[in-house]
XYZ file of C-alpha atoms in Angstrom:
370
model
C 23.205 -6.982 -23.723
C 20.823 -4.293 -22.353
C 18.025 -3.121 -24.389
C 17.019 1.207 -24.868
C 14.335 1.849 -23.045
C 11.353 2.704 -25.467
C 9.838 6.218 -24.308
C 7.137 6.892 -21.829
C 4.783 7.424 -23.607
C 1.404 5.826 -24.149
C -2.078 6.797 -25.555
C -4.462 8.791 -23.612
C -7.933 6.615 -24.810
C -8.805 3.211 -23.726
C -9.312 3.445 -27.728
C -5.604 4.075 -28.104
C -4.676 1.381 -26.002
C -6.836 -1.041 -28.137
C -9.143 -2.005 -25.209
C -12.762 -1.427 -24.417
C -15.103 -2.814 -21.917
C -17.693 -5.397 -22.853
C -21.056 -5.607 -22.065
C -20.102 -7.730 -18.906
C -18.022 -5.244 -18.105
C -15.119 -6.519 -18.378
C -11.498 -5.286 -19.867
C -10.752 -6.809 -23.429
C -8.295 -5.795 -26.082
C -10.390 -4.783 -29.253
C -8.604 -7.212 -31.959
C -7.654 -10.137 -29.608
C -10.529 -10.245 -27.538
C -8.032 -11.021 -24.561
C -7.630 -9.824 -21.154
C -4.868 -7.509 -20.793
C -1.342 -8.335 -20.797
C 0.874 -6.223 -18.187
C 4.068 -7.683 -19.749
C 3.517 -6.132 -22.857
C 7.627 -5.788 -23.638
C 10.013 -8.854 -21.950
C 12.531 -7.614 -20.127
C 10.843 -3.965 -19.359
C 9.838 -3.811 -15.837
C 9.308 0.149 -15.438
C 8.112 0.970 -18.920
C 5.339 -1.975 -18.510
C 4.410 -0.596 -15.014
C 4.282 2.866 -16.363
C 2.091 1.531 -19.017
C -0.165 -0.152 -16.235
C 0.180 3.356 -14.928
C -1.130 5.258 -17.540
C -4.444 2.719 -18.537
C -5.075 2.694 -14.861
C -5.252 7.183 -15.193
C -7.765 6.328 -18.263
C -10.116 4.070 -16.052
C -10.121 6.200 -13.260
C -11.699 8.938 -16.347
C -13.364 6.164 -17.349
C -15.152 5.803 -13.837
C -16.079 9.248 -13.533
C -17.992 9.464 -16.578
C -19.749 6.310 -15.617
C -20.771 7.733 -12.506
C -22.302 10.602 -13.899
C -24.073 9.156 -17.413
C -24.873 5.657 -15.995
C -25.677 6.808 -12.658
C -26.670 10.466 -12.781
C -24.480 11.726 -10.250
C -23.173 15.328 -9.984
C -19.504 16.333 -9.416
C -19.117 19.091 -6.775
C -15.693 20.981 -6.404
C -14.032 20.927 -2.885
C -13.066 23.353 -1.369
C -16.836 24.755 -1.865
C -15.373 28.184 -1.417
C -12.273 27.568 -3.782
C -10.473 30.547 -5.421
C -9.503 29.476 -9.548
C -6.034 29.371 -9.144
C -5.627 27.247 -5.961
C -6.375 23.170 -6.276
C -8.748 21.712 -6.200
C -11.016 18.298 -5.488
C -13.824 16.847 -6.462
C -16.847 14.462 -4.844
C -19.895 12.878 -6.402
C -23.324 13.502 -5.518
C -26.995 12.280 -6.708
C -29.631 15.341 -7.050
C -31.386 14.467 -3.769
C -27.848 13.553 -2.076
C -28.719 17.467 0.527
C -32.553 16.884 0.085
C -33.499 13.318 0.211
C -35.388 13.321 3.957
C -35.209 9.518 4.283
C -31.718 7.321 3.858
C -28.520 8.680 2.436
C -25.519 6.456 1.547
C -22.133 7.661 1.624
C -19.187 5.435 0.441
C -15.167 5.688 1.208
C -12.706 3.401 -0.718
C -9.591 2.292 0.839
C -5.749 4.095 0.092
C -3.797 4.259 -3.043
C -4.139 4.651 -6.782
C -7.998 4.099 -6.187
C -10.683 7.709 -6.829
C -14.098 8.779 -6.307
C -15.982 5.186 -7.199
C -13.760 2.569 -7.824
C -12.957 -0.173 -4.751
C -9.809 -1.585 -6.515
C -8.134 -0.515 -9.622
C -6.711 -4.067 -10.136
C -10.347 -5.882 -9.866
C -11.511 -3.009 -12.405
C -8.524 -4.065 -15.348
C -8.212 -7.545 -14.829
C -11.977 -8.806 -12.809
C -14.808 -6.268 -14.224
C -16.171 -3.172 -13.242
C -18.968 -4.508 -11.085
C -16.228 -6.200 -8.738
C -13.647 -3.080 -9.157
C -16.629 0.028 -8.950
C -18.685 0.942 -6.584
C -21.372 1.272 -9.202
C -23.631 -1.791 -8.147
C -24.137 0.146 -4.986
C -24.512 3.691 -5.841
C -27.365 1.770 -8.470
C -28.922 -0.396 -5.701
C -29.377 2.090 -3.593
C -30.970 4.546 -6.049
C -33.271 1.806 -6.792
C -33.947 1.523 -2.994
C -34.384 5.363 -2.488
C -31.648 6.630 -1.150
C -29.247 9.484 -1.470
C -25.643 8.953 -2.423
C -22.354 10.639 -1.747
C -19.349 8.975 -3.358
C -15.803 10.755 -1.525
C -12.800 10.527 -3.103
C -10.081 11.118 -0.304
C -7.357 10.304 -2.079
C -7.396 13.259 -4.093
C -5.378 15.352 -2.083
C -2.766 17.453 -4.001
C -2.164 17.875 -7.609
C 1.211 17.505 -9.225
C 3.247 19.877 -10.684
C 6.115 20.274 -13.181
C 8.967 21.795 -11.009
C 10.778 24.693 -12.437
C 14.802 24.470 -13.467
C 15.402 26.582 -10.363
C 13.469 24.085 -8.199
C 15.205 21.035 -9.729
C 18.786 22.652 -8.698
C 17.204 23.934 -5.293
C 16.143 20.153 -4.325
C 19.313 18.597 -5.637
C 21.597 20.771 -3.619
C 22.434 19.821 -0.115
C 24.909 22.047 0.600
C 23.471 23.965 3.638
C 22.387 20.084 4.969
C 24.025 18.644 7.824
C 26.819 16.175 7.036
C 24.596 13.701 8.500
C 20.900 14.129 6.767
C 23.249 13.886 3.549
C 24.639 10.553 4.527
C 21.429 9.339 5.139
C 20.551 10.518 1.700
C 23.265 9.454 -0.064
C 22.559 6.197 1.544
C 19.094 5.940 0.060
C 20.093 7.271 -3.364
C 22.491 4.295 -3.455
C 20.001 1.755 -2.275
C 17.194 2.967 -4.730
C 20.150 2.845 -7.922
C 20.562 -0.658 -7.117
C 17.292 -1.471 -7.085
C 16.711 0.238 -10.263
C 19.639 -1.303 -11.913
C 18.321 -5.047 -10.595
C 14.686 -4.717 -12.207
C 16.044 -2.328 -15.417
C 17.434 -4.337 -17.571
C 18.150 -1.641 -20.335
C 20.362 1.022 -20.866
C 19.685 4.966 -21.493
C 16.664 4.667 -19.371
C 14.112 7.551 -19.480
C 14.319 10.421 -17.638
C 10.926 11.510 -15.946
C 9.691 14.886 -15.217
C 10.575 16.180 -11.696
C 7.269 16.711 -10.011
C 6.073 18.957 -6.726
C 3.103 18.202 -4.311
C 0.478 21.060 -4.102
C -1.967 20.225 -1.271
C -5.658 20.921 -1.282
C -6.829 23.065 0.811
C -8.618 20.685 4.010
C -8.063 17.822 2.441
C -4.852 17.105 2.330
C -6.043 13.560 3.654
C -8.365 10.968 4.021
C -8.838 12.174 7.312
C -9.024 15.454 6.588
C -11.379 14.970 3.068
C -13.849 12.805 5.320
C -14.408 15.311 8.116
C -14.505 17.853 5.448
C -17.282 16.303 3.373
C -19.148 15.601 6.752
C -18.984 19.444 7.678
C -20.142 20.628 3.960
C -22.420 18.069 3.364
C -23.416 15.128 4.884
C -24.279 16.627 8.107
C -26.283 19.661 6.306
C -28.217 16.758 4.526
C -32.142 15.804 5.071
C -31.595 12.581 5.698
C -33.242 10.907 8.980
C -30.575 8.076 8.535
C -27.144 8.034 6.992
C -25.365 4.772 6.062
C -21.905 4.249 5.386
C -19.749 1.507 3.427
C -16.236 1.966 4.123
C -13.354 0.362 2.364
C -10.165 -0.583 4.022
C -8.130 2.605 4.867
C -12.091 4.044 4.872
C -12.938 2.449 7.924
C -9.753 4.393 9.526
C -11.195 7.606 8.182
C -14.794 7.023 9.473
C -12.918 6.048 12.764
C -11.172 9.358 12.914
C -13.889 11.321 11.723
C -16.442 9.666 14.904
C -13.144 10.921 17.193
C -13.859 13.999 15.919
C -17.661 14.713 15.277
C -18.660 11.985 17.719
C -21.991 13.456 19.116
C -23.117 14.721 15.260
C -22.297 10.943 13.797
C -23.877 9.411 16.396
C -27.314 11.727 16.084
C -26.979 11.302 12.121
C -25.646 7.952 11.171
C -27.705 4.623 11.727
C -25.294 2.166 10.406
C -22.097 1.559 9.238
C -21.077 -0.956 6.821
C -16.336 -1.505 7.116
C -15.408 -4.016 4.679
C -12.054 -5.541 5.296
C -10.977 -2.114 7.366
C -7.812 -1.392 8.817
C -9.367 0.742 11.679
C -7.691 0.716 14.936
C -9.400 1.947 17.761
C -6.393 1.657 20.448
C -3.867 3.283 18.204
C -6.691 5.752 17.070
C -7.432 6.229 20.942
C -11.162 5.947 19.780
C -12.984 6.298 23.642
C -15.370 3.930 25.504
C -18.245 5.286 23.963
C -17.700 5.260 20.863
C -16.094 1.526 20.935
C -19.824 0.923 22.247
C -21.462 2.769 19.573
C -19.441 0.724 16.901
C -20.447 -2.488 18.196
C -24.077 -1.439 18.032
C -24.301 0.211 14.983
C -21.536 -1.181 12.758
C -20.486 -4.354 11.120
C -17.059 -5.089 9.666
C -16.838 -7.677 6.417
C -13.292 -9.435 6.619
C -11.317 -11.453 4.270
C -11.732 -14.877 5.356
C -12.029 -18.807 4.539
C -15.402 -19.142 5.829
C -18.840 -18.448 4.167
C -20.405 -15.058 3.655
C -21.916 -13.588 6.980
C -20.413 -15.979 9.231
C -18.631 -14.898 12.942
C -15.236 -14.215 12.471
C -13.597 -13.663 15.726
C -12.116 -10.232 16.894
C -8.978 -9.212 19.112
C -10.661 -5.766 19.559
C -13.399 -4.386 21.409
C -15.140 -2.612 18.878
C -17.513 -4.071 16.147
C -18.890 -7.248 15.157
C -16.609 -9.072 12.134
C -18.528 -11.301 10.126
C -16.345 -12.999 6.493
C -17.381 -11.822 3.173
C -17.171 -14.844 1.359
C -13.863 -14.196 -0.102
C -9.727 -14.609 1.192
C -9.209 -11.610 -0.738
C -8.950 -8.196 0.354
C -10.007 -6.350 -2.846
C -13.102 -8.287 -3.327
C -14.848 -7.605 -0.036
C -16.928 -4.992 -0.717
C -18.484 -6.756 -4.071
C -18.689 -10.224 -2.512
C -20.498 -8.154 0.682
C -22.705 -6.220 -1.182
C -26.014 -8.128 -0.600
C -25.372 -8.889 2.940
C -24.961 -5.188 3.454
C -27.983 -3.579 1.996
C -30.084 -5.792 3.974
C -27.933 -5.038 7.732
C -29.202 -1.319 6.374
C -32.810 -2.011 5.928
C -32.782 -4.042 9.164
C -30.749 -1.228 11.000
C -33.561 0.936 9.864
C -36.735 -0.926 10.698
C -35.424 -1.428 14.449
C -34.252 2.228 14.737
C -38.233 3.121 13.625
C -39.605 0.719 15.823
C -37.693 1.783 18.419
C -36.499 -2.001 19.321
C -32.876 -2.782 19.502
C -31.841 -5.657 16.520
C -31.599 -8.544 17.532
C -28.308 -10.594 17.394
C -29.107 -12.629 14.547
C -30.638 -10.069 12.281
C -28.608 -10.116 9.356
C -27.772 -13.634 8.695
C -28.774 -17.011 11.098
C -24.905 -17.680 10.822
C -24.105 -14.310 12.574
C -23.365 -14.202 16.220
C -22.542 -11.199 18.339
C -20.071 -11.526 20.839
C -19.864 -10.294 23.988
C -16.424 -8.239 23.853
């Protein structure tokens, strides 16, 4: 017999939810002392995913206050000319991020749930926050002197309650070809029976109808990165700018050297892709900047072998070397040393005016010819 389904509602504190992080950092519920749980209720697929849904908003909160107690970074509203009533974005930035005149760092994560300073949401709830943040980094390189600039191009609308008129606006079809509401119906249909195979209640809860409100350029990775470049990074002091991207990052920073190619190229000194999903033949990235990747960046895959170790490409752009890890979300943490030091190397051959050798970073590193 199916169950109600309880309403969707949950607390708006990590407090509420009975969890706190521990001074490793790591998600633990406050009486138990136990990881947490994501089937809270048996038998309630959505309401435990909502749940999971609405800890995951609290981190992301949780994050952003980190970034700006713990590591004294600034949040700056995008667009920089934004009126109040349109939406709006946000970035994070150290003091010295437009003034530093030696190294800035500038860090992308990959698509999804994921904002402004977190690599993986999943690594963040059920690994720690050092694996799941990109808060060792933003530290590191404070220590080392650098600038940092922490996008978050994933923000790219804000959600609003839709009115009664819009709600009967959507639903009717009326004026829609007899076709486009086949199709429709068709999907309606398939969804329902999805729903009905994973809900095992009855009276399920009805959520809010939501619409999409775009912000203004950057309504996109793509569009946030070039954006931040044109505001920021390439109004910055900074002889040499370094990059770690994340996944879908690396297919931003792609599209945003398509775009600003001759500015990246006089600005940026090295790039750091970690497990990216760039494609420079379906990007149609040119010659010259395939060469300019395979001088100047290094991408850290997912793979079997050991940390810094050739991993053969299919493409002709830059270097892949493993990051010690077979999974995806952990790339950037299990990377992390490796890539500060490609950065200080990147550096002293740019000042010495002597191209790196082919071995720098690692003895187990091997440049191929491509």
């Amino acid at each position: 017999m199916k169950k109600d389904e309880p309403p969707l509602e949950f607390p708006d504190t990590l407090e509420g939810f009975e969890y706190s992080f521990n001074e490793k950092g790591q998600l633990r519920h406050a009486k138990t002392g136990e990881p947490f749980v994501f089937n809270y209720r048996e038998d309630l697929h959505r309401w435990n995913q909502k749940r999971y849904e609405a800890l995951g908003e609290i981190i992301t909160k949780h994050v952003y206050g980190l970034l700006e107690k713990e590591c004294h970074l600034k949040k700056v509203t995008l667009p920089v000319d934004a009126t109040e009533n349109e939406p709006k974005s946000f970035i994070f930035m150290s003091e010295d991020a437009l003034t530093n005149p030696d190294k800035l760092l500038v860090l992308i994560h990959g698509n999804g749930v994921v904002r402004a300073g977190q690599w993986a949401r999943r690594l963040i709830i059920n690994e720690d926050l050092d694996s799941g943040t990109q808060i060792p980094y933003i530290k590191k390189a404070t220590e080392e002197g650098y600038g940092v600039i922490v996008l978050n191009p994933n923000e790219n609308y804000i959600e609003v309650e839709k009115t009664k008129a819009q709600v009967q606006l959507s639903s009717d079809s009326s004026d829609e070809p007899a076709e486009k509401r086949e199709r429709k119906d068709k999907i309606q249909k398939e969804t329902k029976k999805r729903r009905d195979f994973y809900e095992k209640y009855r009276n399920p809860q009805k959520e809010k109808e939501t619409m999409q409100m775009y912000i203004r350029d950057n309504g996109s990775p793509e569009e946030h990165a070039i954006y931040v470049w044109d505001h920021f990074i390439s109004q910055s002091a900074a002889e040499n700018v370094f990059f770690v991207a994340h996944s879908y990052g690396g297919l931003a920073f792609v599209e945003l050297m398509i775009q600003r190619e001759t500015e990246v190229k006089n600005k940026v000194t090295a790039v750091a892709l970690t497990d990216s999903v760039h494609n420079v033949w379906h990007q149609e990235a040119g010659k010259t900047i395939r060469e300019w990747m395979r001088e100047n960046c290094c991408n850290w895959v997912s793979s079997s072998e050991p940390l810094d170790t050739s991993v053969e490409s299919m493409l002709p752009d830059c270097p892949r070397v493993s990051a010690g890890t077979e999974r995806h979300e952990l790339t950037s943490w299990k990377s992390f040393p490796s890539i500060f030091k490609f950065f200080s190397e990147a550096m002293e051959a740019k000042n010495s005016s002597v191209k790196p050798a082919p071995t720098r970073r690692s003895n187990r590193i091997k440049y191929e010819e491509l």
